[in-house]
Tab-separated table of C-alpha atoms and ligand atoms in Angstrom:
chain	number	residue	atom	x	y	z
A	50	UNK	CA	87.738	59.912	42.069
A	51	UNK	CA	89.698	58.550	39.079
A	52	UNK	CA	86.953	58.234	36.866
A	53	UNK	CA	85.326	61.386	37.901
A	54	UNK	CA	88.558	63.286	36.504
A	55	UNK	CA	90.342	63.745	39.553
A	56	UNK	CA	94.095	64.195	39.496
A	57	UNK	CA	95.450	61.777	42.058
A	58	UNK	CA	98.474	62.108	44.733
A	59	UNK	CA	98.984	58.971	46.889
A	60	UNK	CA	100.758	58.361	50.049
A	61	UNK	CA	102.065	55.562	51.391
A	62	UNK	CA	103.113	54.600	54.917
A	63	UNK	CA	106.830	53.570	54.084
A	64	UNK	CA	108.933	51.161	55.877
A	65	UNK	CA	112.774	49.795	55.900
A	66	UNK	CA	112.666	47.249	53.336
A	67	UNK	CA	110.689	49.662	50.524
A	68	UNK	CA	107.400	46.796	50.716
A	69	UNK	CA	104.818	49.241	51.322
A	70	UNK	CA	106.408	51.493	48.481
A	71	UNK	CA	106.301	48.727	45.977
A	72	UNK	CA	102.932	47.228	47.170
A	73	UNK	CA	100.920	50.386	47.174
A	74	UNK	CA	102.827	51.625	43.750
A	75	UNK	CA	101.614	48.209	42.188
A	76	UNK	CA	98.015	49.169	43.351
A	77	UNK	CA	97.289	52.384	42.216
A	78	UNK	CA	99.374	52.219	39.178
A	79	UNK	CA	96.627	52.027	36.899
A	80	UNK	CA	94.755	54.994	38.933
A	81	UNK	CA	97.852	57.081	37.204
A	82	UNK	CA	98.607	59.241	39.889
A	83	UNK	CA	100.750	62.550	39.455
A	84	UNK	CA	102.409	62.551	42.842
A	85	UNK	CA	103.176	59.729	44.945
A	86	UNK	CA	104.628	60.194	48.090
A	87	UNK	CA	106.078	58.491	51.616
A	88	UNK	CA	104.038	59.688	54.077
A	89	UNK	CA	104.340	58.669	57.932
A	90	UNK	CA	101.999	61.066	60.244
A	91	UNK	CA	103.744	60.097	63.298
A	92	UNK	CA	106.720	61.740	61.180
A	93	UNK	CA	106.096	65.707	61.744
A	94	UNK	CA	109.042	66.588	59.346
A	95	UNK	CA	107.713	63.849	56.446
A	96	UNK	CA	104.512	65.358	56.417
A	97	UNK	CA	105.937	68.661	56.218
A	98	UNK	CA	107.800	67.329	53.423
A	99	UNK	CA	105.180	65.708	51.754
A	100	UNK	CA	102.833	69.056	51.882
A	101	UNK	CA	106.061	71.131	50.190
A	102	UNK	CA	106.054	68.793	47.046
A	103	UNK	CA	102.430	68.835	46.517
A	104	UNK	CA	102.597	72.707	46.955
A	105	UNK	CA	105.744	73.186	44.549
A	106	UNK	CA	104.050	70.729	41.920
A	107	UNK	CA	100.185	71.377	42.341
A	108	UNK	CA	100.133	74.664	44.080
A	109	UNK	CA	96.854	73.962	44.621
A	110	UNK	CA	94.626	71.260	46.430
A	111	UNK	CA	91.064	70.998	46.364
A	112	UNK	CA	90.810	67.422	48.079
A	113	UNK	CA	92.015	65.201	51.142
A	114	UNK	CA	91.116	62.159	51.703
A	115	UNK	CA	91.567	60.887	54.909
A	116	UNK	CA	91.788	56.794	54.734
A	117	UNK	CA	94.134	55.743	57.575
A	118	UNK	CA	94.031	54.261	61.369
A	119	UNK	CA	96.123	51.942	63.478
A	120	UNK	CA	95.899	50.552	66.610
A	121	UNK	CA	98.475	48.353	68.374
A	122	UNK	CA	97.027	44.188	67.607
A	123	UNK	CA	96.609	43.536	71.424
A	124	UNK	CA	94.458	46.671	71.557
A	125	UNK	CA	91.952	45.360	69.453
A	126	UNK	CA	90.223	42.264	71.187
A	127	UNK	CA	89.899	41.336	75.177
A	128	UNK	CA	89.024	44.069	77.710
A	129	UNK	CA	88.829	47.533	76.683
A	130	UNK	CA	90.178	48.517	80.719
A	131	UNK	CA	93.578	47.007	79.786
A	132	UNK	CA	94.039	49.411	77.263
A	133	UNK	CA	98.190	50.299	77.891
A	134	UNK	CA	99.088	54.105	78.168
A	135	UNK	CA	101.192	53.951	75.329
A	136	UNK	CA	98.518	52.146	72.985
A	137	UNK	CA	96.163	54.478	73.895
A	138	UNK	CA	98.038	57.473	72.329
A	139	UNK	CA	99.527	55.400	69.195
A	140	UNK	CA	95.497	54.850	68.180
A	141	UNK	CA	94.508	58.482	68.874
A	142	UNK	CA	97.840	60.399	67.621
A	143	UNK	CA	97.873	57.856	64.229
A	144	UNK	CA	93.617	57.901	63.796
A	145	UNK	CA	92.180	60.888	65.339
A	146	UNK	CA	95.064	63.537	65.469
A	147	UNK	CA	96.514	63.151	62.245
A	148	UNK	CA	93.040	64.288	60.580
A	149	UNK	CA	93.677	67.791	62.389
A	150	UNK	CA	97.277	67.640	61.305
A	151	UNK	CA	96.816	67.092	57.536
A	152	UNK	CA	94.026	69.660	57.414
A	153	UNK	CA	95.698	72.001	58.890
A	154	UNK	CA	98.332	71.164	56.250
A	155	UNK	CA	96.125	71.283	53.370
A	156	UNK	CA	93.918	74.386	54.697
A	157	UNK	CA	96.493	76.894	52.755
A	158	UNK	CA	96.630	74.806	49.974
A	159	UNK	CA	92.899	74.992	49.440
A	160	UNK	CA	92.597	78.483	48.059
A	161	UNK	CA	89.673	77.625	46.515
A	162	UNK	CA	87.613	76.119	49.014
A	163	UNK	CA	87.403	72.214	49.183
A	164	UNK	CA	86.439	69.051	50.606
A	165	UNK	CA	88.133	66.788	53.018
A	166	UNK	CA	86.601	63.355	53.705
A	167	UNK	CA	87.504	60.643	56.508
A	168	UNK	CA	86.899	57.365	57.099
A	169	UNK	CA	85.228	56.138	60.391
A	170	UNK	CA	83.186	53.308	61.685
A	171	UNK	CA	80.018	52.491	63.853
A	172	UNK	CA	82.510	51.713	66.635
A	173	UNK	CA	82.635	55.214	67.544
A	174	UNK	CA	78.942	55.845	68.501
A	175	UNK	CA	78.248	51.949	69.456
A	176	UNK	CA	79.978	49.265	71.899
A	177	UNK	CA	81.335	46.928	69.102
A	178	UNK	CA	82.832	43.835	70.589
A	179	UNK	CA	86.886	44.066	70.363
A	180	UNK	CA	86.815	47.459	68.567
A	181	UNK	CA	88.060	48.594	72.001
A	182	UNK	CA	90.772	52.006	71.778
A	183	UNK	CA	89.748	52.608	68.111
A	184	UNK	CA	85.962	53.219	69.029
A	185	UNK	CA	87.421	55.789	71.230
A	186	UNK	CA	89.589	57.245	68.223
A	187	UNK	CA	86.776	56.812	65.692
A	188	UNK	CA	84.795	58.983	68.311
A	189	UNK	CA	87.141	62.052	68.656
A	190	UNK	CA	87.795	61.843	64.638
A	191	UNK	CA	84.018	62.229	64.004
A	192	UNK	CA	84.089	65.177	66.691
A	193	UNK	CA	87.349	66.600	64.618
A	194	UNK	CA	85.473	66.452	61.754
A	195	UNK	CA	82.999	68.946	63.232
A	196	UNK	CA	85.412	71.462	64.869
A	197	UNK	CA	86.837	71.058	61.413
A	198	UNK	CA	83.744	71.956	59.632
A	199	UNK	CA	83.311	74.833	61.818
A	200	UNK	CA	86.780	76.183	61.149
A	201	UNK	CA	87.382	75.458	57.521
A	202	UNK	CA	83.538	76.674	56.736
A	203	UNK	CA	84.428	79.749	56.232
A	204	UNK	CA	87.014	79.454	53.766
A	205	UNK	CA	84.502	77.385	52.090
A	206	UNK	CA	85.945	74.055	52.819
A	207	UNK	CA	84.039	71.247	53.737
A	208	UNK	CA	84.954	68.437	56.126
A	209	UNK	CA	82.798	65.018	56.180
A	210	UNK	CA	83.126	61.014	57.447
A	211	UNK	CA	82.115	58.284	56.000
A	212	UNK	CA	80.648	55.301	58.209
A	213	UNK	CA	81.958	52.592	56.413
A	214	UNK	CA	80.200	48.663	56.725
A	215	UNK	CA	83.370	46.170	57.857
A	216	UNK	CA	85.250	44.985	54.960
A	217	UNK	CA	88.147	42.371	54.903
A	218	UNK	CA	91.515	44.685	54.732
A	219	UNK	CA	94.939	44.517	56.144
A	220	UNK	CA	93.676	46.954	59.161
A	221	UNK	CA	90.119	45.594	59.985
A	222	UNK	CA	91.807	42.141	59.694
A	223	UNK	CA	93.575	43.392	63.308
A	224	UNK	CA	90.230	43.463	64.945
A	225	UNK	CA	89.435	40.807	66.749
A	226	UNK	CA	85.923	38.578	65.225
A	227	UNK	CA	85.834	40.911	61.800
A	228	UNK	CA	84.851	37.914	60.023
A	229	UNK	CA	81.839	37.332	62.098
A	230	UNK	CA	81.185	41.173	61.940
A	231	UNK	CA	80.749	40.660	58.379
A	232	UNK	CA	78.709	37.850	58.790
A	233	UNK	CA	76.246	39.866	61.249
A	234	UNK	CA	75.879	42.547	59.240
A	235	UNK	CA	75.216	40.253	55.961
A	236	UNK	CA	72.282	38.909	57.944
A	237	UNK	CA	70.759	42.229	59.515
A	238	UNK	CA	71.199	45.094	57.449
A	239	UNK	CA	68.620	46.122	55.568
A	240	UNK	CA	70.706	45.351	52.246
A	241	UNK	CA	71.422	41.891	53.960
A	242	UNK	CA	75.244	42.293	52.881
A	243	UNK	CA	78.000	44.253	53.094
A	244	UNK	CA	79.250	47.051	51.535
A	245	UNK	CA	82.308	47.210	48.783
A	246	UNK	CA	85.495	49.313	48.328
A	247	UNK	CA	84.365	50.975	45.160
A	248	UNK	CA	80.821	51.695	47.001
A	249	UNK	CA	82.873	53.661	49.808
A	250	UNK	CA	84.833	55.607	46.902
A	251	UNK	CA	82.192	56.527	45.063
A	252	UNK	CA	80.331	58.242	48.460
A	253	UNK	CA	83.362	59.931	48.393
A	254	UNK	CA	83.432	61.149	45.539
A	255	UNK	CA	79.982	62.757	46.225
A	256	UNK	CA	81.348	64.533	49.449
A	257	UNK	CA	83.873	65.819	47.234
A	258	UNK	CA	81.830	66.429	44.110
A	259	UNK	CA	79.175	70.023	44.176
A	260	UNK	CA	76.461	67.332	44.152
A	261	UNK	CA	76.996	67.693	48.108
A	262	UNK	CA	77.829	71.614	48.035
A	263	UNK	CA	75.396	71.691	51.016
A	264	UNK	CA	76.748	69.298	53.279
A	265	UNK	CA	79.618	69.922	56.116
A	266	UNK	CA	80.366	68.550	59.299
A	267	UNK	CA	78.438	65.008	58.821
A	268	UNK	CA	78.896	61.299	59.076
A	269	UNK	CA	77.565	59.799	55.890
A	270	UNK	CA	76.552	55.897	56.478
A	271	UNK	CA	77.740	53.680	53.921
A	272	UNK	CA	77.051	50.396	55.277
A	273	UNK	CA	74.279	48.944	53.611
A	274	UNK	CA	71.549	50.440	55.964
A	275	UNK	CA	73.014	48.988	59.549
A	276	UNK	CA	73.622	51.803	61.481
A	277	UNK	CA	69.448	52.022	61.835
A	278	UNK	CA	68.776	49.068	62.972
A	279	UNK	CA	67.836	48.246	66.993
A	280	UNK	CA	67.709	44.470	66.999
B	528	NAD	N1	87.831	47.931	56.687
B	528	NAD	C1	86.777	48.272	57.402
B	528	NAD	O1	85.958	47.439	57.756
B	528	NAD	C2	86.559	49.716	57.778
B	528	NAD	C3	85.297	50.135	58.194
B	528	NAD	C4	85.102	51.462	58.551
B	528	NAD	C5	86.163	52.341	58.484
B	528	NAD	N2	87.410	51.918	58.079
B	528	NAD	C6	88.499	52.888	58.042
B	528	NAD	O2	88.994	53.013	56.733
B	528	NAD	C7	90.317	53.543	56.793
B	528	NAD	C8	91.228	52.705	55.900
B	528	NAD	O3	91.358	51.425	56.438
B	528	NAD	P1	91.210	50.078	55.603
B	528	NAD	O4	90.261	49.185	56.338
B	528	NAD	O5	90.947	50.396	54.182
B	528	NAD	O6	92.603	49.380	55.789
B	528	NAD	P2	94.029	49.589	55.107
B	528	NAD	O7	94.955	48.691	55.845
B	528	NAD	O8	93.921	49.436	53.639
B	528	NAD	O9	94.354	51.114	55.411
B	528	NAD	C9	94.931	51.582	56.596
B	528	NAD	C10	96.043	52.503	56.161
B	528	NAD	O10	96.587	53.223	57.262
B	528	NAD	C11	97.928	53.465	56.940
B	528	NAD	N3	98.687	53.892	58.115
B	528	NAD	C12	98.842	53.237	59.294
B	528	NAD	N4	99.690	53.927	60.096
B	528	NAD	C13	100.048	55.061	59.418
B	528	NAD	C14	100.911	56.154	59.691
B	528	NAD	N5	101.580	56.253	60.851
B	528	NAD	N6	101.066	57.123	58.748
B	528	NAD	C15	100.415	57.037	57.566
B	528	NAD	N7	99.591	56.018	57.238
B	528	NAD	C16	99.413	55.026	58.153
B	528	NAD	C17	98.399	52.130	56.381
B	528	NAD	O11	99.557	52.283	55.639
B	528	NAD	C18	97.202	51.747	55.517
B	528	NAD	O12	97.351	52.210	54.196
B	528	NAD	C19	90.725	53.523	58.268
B	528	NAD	O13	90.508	54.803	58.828
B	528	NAD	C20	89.720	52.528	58.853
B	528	NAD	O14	89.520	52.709	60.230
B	528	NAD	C21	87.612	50.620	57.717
């Protein structure tokens, strides 16, 4: 997005001791972005908050990316039937909901049309050992993504997933077996590896690009060519 010209805002999930903050500011520091902002979405008031500054400064938005998930550790390996009541809902109101939440924050900020992009996994179509509550999350948020579509369409605003390949990061490092995930996928896929960060980001910058003017409502694969294969 950087390199394509895009002016960046960044949030960042904050916590009590500011490590997030400084982590995430360290990160993208060289990406030069002109807002950059705490942003909890279990926080109804923050993201409120969040949406006023980037009005007040930008006035206008023309992209969201949505890159975020979380599921409670002991969700994410052993049997998907002892899924707790409450873990259940943290997965679905941090990964699914807060795609409808944002866009509906963004929607009036995108007075001149747009493109919104999320980030989702096999896992939601497939039975992937341990990926237990957030298949189920990863499913509604690629059904979101259509009602989305449908909505935002005609205020020309487009809403797509990417399918990302597993790569090592501090949330797929939660999942139980991600290692050997990797692994699997290095020796099936048609690419016979995984897929990188930057390969992710640059499919996203497609979806948000008028190279892919045409395209609303889908779930792009980026993961080297796995999602087709049967055995
Ligand atoms: N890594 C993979 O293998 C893989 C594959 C397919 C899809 N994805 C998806 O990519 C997205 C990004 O994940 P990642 O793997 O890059 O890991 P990551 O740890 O870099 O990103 C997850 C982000 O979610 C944020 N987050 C968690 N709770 C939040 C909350 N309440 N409010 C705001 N932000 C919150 C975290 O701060 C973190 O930045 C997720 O949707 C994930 O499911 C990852």
């Amino acid at each position: 997005m950087h390199k394509a010209g895009a002016n960046l805002g960044i949030t960042y999930l904050p916590d009590e001791k500011g490590k997030m903050e400084k982590k995430v500011g360290e990160l993208v520091e060289p990406l030069n972005p002109s807002l950059f902002l705490p942003c909890n979405v279990q926080d109804d008031e923050q993201v409120q908050s969040t949406f006023g500054v980037i009005g007040d400064k930008w006035g206008r938005v023309d992209i969201l990316i949505h890159c975020l998930a979380f599921a409670q550790k002991q969700d994410l390996s052993g049997n998907f039937s002892q899924t707790s009541r409450a873990g259940f809902q943290t997965a679905l109101e941090v990964s699914t909901y807060s795609l409808a939440q944002l866009a509906g924050a963004a929607k009036p900020l995108m007075t001149e049309g747009g493109s919104i992009v999320t980030l989702s996994y096999l896992g939601s179509i497939r039975a992937i050992p341990n990926y237990n509550v957030m298949g189920v999350a990863k499913a509604g948020l690629e059904a979101s993504v259509r009602y989305l579509a449908v909505e935002m369409g005609t205020q020309n605003i487009r809403v797509n997933a990417i399918s990302a390949g597993p790569i090592r990061t501090l949330a797929s490092s939660a999942v139980g077996g991600i290692l050997d995930m990797i692994h699997h996928v290095e020796e099936v896929a048609p690419l016979h590896r995984t897929v990188t960060q930057l390969e992710v980001g640059n499919a996203a910058a497609f979806l948000c690009s008028d190279l892919s003017s045409g395209i609303t409502g889908q779930v792009l694969y980026v993961d080297a060519g796995y999602e087709i294969m049967g055995m």
